[in-house]
Coordinates of C-alpha atoms in Angstrom, one line a residue:
M1 CA 0.6 9.5 35.1
T2 CA 0.7 9.3 31.3
D3 CA 0.2 12.6 29.4
R4 CA -2.5 11.6 26.9
T5 CA -2.2 14.8 25.0
S6 CA 1.4 14.3 24.0
R7 CA 2.3 10.6 24.1
T8 CA 2.3 8.9 20.7
D9 CA 1.8 5.2 20.4
L10 CA 3.6 4.0 17.3
S11 CA 4.2 0.4 18.4
D12 CA 4.1 -2.5 16.0
R13 CA 1.1 -4.5 17.3
A14 CA 0.7 -8.0 15.9
G15 CA -2.7 -9.6 15.4
P16 CA -3.7 -13.0 16.8
A17 CA -1.5 -16.0 16.0
D18 CA -2.7 -19.0 13.9
H19 CA -1.9 -22.6 14.7
T20 CA 1.7 -22.1 13.4
G21 CA 2.3 -19.1 15.6
H22 CA 2.2 -16.8 12.6
T23 CA 0.3 -13.6 13.0
D24 CA -1.8 -12.2 10.1
H25 CA -1.4 -8.4 10.6
T26 CA 0.5 -5.6 12.2
D27 CA -1.1 -2.5 13.6
H28 CA 0.3 1.0 13.9
L29 CA -1.7 3.2 16.3
G30 CA -1.7 7.0 16.4
P31 CA -1.2 9.5 19.2
V32 CA -3.3 8.7 22.3
G33 CA -6.2 11.0 22.8
L34 CA -6.6 12.1 19.1
R35 CA -9.6 11.1 17.1
T36 CA -8.7 8.6 14.3
R37 CA -9.0 10.3 10.9
A38 CA -9.3 7.2 8.7
T39 CA -8.6 3.5 8.5
V40 CA -5.7 2.5 6.2
V41 CA -5.0 -1.2 5.3
V42 CA -1.7 -1.8 3.6
V43 CA -1.2 -4.8 1.3
P44 CA 2.5 -5.7 0.5
G45 CA 3.6 -7.2 -2.8
R46 CA 5.9 -10.0 -4.1
G47 CA 8.4 -11.1 -1.5
E48 CA 7.6 -8.4 1.0
T49 CA 6.6 -8.8 4.6
R50 CA 4.6 -6.6 7.0
A51 CA 7.9 -5.3 8.4
T52 CA 8.6 -3.8 5.0
Y53 CA 6.0 -1.2 5.7
A54 CA 6.8 -0.4 9.3
R55 CA 8.2 3.0 8.3
L56 CA 5.2 4.0 6.3
G57 CA 2.8 2.6 8.9
A58 CA 4.4 4.6 11.7
R59 CA 4.5 7.8 9.6
L60 CA 0.8 7.6 8.7
A61 CA -0.1 6.6 12.3
A62 CA 1.6 9.7 13.6
D63 CA -1.0 11.8 11.7
A64 CA -3.8 9.9 13.5
Y65 CA -4.6 7.3 10.9
R66 CA -5.4 3.8 12.0
V67 CA -3.0 1.6 10.0
R68 CA -3.1 -2.1 9.6
V69 CA -0.6 -4.0 7.5
V70 CA -1.6 -7.5 6.3
D71 CA 0.4 -10.3 4.7
A72 CA 1.0 -10.2 0.9
P73 CA -1.5 -12.1 -1.2
D74 CA -0.3 -15.5 -2.6
F75 CA -0.7 -15.8 -6.3
G76 CA 1.5 -18.8 -6.8
P77 CA 0.8 -21.8 -9.0
G78 CA -2.9 -22.7 -9.0
D79 CA -6.2 -21.1 -9.8
P80 CA -5.8 -17.3 -9.6
S81 CA -9.6 -16.9 -9.0
A82 CA -9.3 -19.1 -5.9
A83 CA -6.3 -17.1 -4.7
S84 CA -8.3 -13.9 -5.2
A85 CA -11.2 -15.3 -3.2
R86 CA -8.9 -16.2 -0.3
F87 CA -7.3 -12.8 -0.4
A88 CA -10.7 -11.0 -0.5
A89 CA -11.9 -13.0 2.6
R90 CA -8.7 -12.4 4.5
L91 CA -8.7 -8.7 3.7
A92 CA -12.4 -8.4 4.8
A93 CA -11.5 -10.1 8.1
A94 CA -8.6 -7.7 8.6
V95 CA -10.9 -4.7 7.9
D96 CA -13.5 -6.0 10.3
G97 CA -10.9 -6.4 12.9
T98 CA -10.2 -2.7 13.0
A99 CA -13.7 -1.9 14.2
A100 CA -14.0 -0.2 17.5
E101 CA -17.3 0.2 19.4
D102 CA -18.5 2.5 16.7
G103 CA -17.3 0.4 13.8
T104 CA -14.4 0.8 11.4
V105 CA -13.5 4.5 11.1
R106 CA -14.2 5.8 7.7
P107 CA -12.9 6.6 5.2
L108 CA -11.5 3.1 4.6
V109 CA -8.5 3.2 2.3
L110 CA -6.7 0.2 0.9
V111 CA -3.1 0.7 0.0
G112 CA -1.5 -1.9 -2.2
A113 CA 2.1 -2.3 -3.6
D114 CA 3.2 -4.3 -6.6
T115 CA 0.9 -7.4 -6.7
G116 CA -0.8 -6.1 -3.6
A117 CA -1.8 -3.1 -5.7
A118 CA -3.0 -5.4 -8.5
A119 CA -5.0 -7.5 -6.0
V120 CA -6.6 -4.4 -4.5
A121 CA -7.5 -3.0 -7.9
A122 CA -9.0 -6.4 -8.9
L123 CA -11.4 -6.2 -6.0
L124 CA -13.0 -3.2 -7.6
A125 CA -13.6 -4.9 -10.9
P126 CA -17.1 -6.1 -11.8
G127 CA -17.8 -9.5 -10.5
A128 CA -15.2 -9.3 -7.7
H129 CA -15.6 -11.7 -4.8
P130 CA -18.6 -10.8 -2.7
A131 CA -16.5 -11.1 0.5
A132 CA -14.3 -8.2 -0.5
P133 CA -14.5 -5.1 1.6
A134 CA -15.9 -1.9 0.1
P135 CA -13.2 0.8 0.4
D136 CA -13.9 4.5 0.1
A137 CA -10.6 4.9 -1.8
V138 CA -7.5 3.0 -2.9
V139 CA -3.8 3.8 -3.3
L140 CA -2.1 1.7 -6.0
A141 CA 1.7 1.9 -5.8
G142 CA 4.1 0.2 -8.2
L143 CA 1.5 -1.6 -10.2
P144 CA 3.5 -4.0 -12.3
G145 CA 3.3 -4.1 -16.1
R146 CA 2.2 -7.1 -18.0
T147 CA 5.5 -8.4 -19.2
A148 CA 8.3 -7.0 -17.0
T149 CA 10.0 -9.3 -14.5
A150 CA 13.2 -8.9 -12.5
T151 CA 15.8 -11.6 -12.3
G152 CA 19.5 -11.9 -11.3
T153 CA 21.3 -11.6 -8.0
W154 CA 19.9 -10.1 -4.8
E155 CA 21.9 -6.9 -5.5
D156 CA 20.2 -6.8 -8.9
E157 CA 16.8 -7.1 -7.3
L158 CA 17.6 -4.4 -4.8
D159 CA 18.6 -2.1 -7.6
V160 CA 15.2 -2.7 -9.2
R161 CA 13.4 -2.1 -5.9
T162 CA 15.1 0.9 -4.4
A163 CA 18.0 3.3 -4.0
C164 CA 17.2 4.0 -0.3
P165 CA 20.0 2.5 1.9
V166 CA 17.6 2.1 4.8
H167 CA 15.1 0.2 2.8
R168 CA 17.8 -2.0 1.2
S169 CA 19.0 -2.9 4.7
T170 CA 15.4 -3.6 5.9
L171 CA 14.8 -6.0 3.0
T172 CA 18.3 -7.6 3.3
D173 CA 18.0 -8.1 7.1
D174 CA 14.5 -9.5 7.1
D175 CA 14.9 -13.3 6.7
R176 CA 11.3 -13.6 5.7
V177 CA 11.7 -11.5 2.6
R178 CA 11.6 -13.9 -0.4
R179 CA 14.5 -13.1 -2.6
G180 CA 14.0 -13.4 -6.3
S181 CA 10.3 -12.9 -6.0
L182 CA 10.1 -10.1 -8.5
G183 CA 10.7 -12.8 -11.1
D184 CA 7.4 -14.4 -10.3
T185 CA 4.8 -14.1 -13.0
V186 CA 1.7 -12.1 -12.2
P187 CA -1.5 -13.8 -13.4
D188 CA -2.9 -12.2 -16.6
A189 CA -6.4 -12.4 -15.1
L190 CA -5.2 -10.3 -12.1
L191 CA -3.6 -7.6 -14.4
D192 CA -6.6 -7.6 -16.7
A193 CA -8.9 -6.8 -13.8
A194 CA -6.4 -4.2 -12.4
Y195 CA -5.9 -2.3 -15.7
G196 CA -9.4 -2.8 -17.1
G197 CA -11.4 -1.7 -14.1
A198 CA -14.2 1.0 -14.3
S199 CA -14.7 1.7 -10.7
A200 CA -15.8 5.1 -9.5
V201 CA -13.9 4.6 -6.2
P202 CA -11.2 7.4 -5.9
A203 CA -7.8 6.0 -6.8
L204 CA -4.3 7.4 -6.3
F205 CA -1.8 5.7 -8.6
L206 CA 1.9 6.1 -7.5
V207 CA 4.7 5.0 -9.8
G208 CA 8.4 5.8 -10.0
D209 CA 9.7 7.1 -13.3
A210 CA 12.8 4.8 -12.8
D211 CA 10.7 1.7 -12.2
P212 CA 11.7 -0.9 -14.8
L213 CA 8.7 -3.1 -14.0
A214 CA 6.1 -0.3 -14.7
D215 CA 4.2 0.3 -17.8
L216 CA 3.7 4.1 -17.6
D217 CA 1.6 4.2 -20.8
A218 CA -0.8 1.6 -19.5
L219 CA -1.0 3.3 -16.1
L220 CA -1.8 6.6 -17.9
R221 CA -4.6 5.0 -20.0
T222 CA -6.1 3.4 -16.9
A223 CA -6.0 6.5 -14.7
T224 CA -7.4 8.6 -17.5
S225 CA -10.3 6.2 -18.1
L226 CA -11.4 6.3 -14.5
P227 CA -13.8 9.0 -13.3
R228 CA -11.9 9.8 -10.0
A229 CA -8.2 8.9 -10.4
R230 CA -4.9 10.6 -10.1
L231 CA -1.6 9.3 -11.4
S232 CA 1.4 10.7 -9.5
V233 CA 4.8 10.0 -11.0
V234 CA 7.7 10.1 -8.5
R235 CA 10.9 11.5 -10.0
G236 CA 13.8 9.1 -9.6
A237 CA 11.9 6.4 -7.7
H238 CA 12.2 2.7 -8.4
H239 CA 9.7 -0.1 -8.1
D240 CA 9.3 0.1 -4.3
V241 CA 7.9 3.6 -4.7
L242 CA 6.5 3.7 -1.1
N243 CA 9.9 3.0 0.3
D244 CA 12.4 4.6 -2.0
T245 CA 14.5 7.7 -1.2
Q246 CA 11.5 9.9 -1.9
H247 CA 9.4 8.1 0.8
R248 CA 8.7 11.3 2.8
A249 CA 7.3 13.1 -0.3
V250 CA 5.3 10.0 -1.2
A251 CA 3.9 9.7 2.3
A252 CA 2.9 13.4 2.1
E253 CA 1.1 12.7 -1.2
I254 CA -0.8 9.9 0.4
V255 CA -1.7 12.1 3.4
S256 CA -2.9 14.9 1.0
F257 CA -5.1 12.3 -0.7
L258 CA -6.5 11.0 2.6
E259 CA -7.3 14.5 3.7
A260 CA -9.0 15.4 0.4
L261 CA -11.2 12.3 0.8
R262 CA -12.7 13.9 3.9
D263 CA -13.8 16.9 1.8
A264 CA -15.2 15.4 -1.4
L265 CA -11.7 15.2 -3.0
V266 CA -11.2 19.0 -2.7
P267 CA -7.6 19.6 -1.8
A268 CA -7.0 21.6 1.4
V269 CA -4.2 23.6 -0.2
A270 CA -4.3 25.3 -3.6
V271 CA -1.3 26.9 -5.1
R272 CA -2.0 30.5 -6.3
T273 CA 1.5 31.3 -7.5
S274 CA 4.8 29.7 -7.2
A275 CA 8.4 30.1 -8.3
W276 CA 8.9 26.4 -8.7

């Protein structure tokens, strides 16, 4: 008989397949028998796949969060507003699909990386697509700057992305990762919406101080202008801030944010004195 108090289910569970056999999300489920603390939907960025976030998904799920990773938004050639509308509808469907008998467990938090972060932030802008889900909070990681792009060899791109050997191997061994994608242009309209938003939704910005694609000054202006935002800069981290060598500390920062959401953004731990 299964011990429901100790067994942890961290399996990668894929969603239903479309006509091509491709699935549209991957689920990470927490320990059996524990009450789900929140619903977290992760949106990858340029060139990434859902497998890119298996480690993050498993780690958050271990703390009893319901994690669903969706496919990265496609902002290729074409009308960016149409692409945003497609993304909003697909994300809403993914959120609806997490609902149990009592509905989607709140708080609902959208976590985006790179263009996934820009797409999530754009959903909060005035006039966003009506199909977009209404999150209780967002985590925006590695939001790209307006002009920076990465080109060169695959090793050059890996150096921009991460110094973590495990993450480098994950990207290299995944034949669905689109190499050279960090050279893709991010639509100006998407970045305008991401950096110019005025939403009161709590937002945690995460950026590496060694990210060559980031605009730290613009991030600081945006975070300062928002009523409930925090900008956390990760020392030594590169563009893939959720998956760099500091991934444990970054996951802990996200968990702290998720827990604070459950108590009106009041942190559970306050440092009274410290030698560091």
